[in-house]
Short mmCIF file of C-alpha atoms and ligand atoms in Angstrom, two decimals:
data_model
loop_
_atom_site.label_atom_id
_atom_site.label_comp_id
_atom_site.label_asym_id
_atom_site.label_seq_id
_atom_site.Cartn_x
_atom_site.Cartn_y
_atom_site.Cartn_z
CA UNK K 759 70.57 113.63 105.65
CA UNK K 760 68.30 114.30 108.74
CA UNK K 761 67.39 110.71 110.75
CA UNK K 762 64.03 109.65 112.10
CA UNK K 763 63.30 107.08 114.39
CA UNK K 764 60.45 104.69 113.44
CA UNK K 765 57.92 102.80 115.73
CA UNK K 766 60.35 100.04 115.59
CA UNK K 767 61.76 102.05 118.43
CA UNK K 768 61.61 99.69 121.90
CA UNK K 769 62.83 102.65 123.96
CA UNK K 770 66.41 100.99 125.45
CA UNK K 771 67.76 104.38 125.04
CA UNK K 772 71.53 103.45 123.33
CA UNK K 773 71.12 106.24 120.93
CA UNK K 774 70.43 109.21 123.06
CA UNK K 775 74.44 109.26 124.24
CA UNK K 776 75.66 108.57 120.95
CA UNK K 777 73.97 112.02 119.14
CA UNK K 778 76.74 115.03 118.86
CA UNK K 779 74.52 117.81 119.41
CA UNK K 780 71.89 116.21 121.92
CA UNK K 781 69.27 116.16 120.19
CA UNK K 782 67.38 112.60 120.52
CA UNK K 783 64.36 112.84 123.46
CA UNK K 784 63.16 109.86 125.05
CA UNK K 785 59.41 108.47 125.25
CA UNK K 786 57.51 105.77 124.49
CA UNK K 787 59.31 105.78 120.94
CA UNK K 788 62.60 108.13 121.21
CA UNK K 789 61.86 111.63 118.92
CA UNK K 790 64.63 112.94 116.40
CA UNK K 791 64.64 116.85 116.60
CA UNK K 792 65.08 117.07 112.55
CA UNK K 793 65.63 121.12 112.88
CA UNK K 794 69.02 120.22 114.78
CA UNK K 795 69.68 116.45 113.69
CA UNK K 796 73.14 116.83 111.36
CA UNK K 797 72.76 113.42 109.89
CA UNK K 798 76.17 111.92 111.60
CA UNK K 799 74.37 108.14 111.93
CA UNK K 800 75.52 107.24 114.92
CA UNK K 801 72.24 106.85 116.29
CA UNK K 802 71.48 103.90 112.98
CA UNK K 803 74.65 102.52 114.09
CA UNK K 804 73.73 101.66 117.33
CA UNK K 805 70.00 101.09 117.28
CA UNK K 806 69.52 97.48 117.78
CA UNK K 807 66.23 97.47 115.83
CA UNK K 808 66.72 99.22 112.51
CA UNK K 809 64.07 102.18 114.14
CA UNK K 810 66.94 104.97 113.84
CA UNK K 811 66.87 105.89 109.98
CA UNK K 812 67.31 108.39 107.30
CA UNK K 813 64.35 109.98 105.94
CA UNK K 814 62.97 108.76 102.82
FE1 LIG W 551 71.95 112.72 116.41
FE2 LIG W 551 73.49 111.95 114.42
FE3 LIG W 551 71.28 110.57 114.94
FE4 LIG W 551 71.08 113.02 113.92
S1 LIG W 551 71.97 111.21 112.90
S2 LIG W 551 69.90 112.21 115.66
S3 LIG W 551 72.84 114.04 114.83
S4 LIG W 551 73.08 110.76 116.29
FE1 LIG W 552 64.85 103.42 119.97
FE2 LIG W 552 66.90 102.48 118.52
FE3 LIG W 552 67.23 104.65 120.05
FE4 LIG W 552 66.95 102.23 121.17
S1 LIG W 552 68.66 102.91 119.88
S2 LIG W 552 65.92 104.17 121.84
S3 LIG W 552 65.47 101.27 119.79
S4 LIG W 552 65.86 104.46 118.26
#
């Protein structure tokens, strides 16, 4: 299942390392690319705020 990342999102950046194939940008709210995201989770795993989720 392909993640999103919600406005819950404060920015601190712990998910960007954790993604296998690199594909979390950073901003003002971090961006999933969904055409490469392969659902792996690590990025919900580490997100300290919930904003790293699957899609509904
Ligand atoms: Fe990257 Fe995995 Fe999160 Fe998708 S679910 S953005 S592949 S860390
Ligand atoms: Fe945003 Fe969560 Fe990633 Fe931190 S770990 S940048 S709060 S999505």
């Amino acid at each position: 299942m392909v993640y999103h990342i919600t406005d819950e999102c404060i920015a601190c950046g712990q998910c960007q390392p954790e993604c296998p194939v690199d594909c979390i940008t950073e901003g003002d709210i971090y961006n999933i690319d969904q055409e490469a995201c392969i659902g792996c989770g690590n990025c919900g795993d580490v997100c300290p705020t919930g904003a790293a989720i699957p899609m509904e």
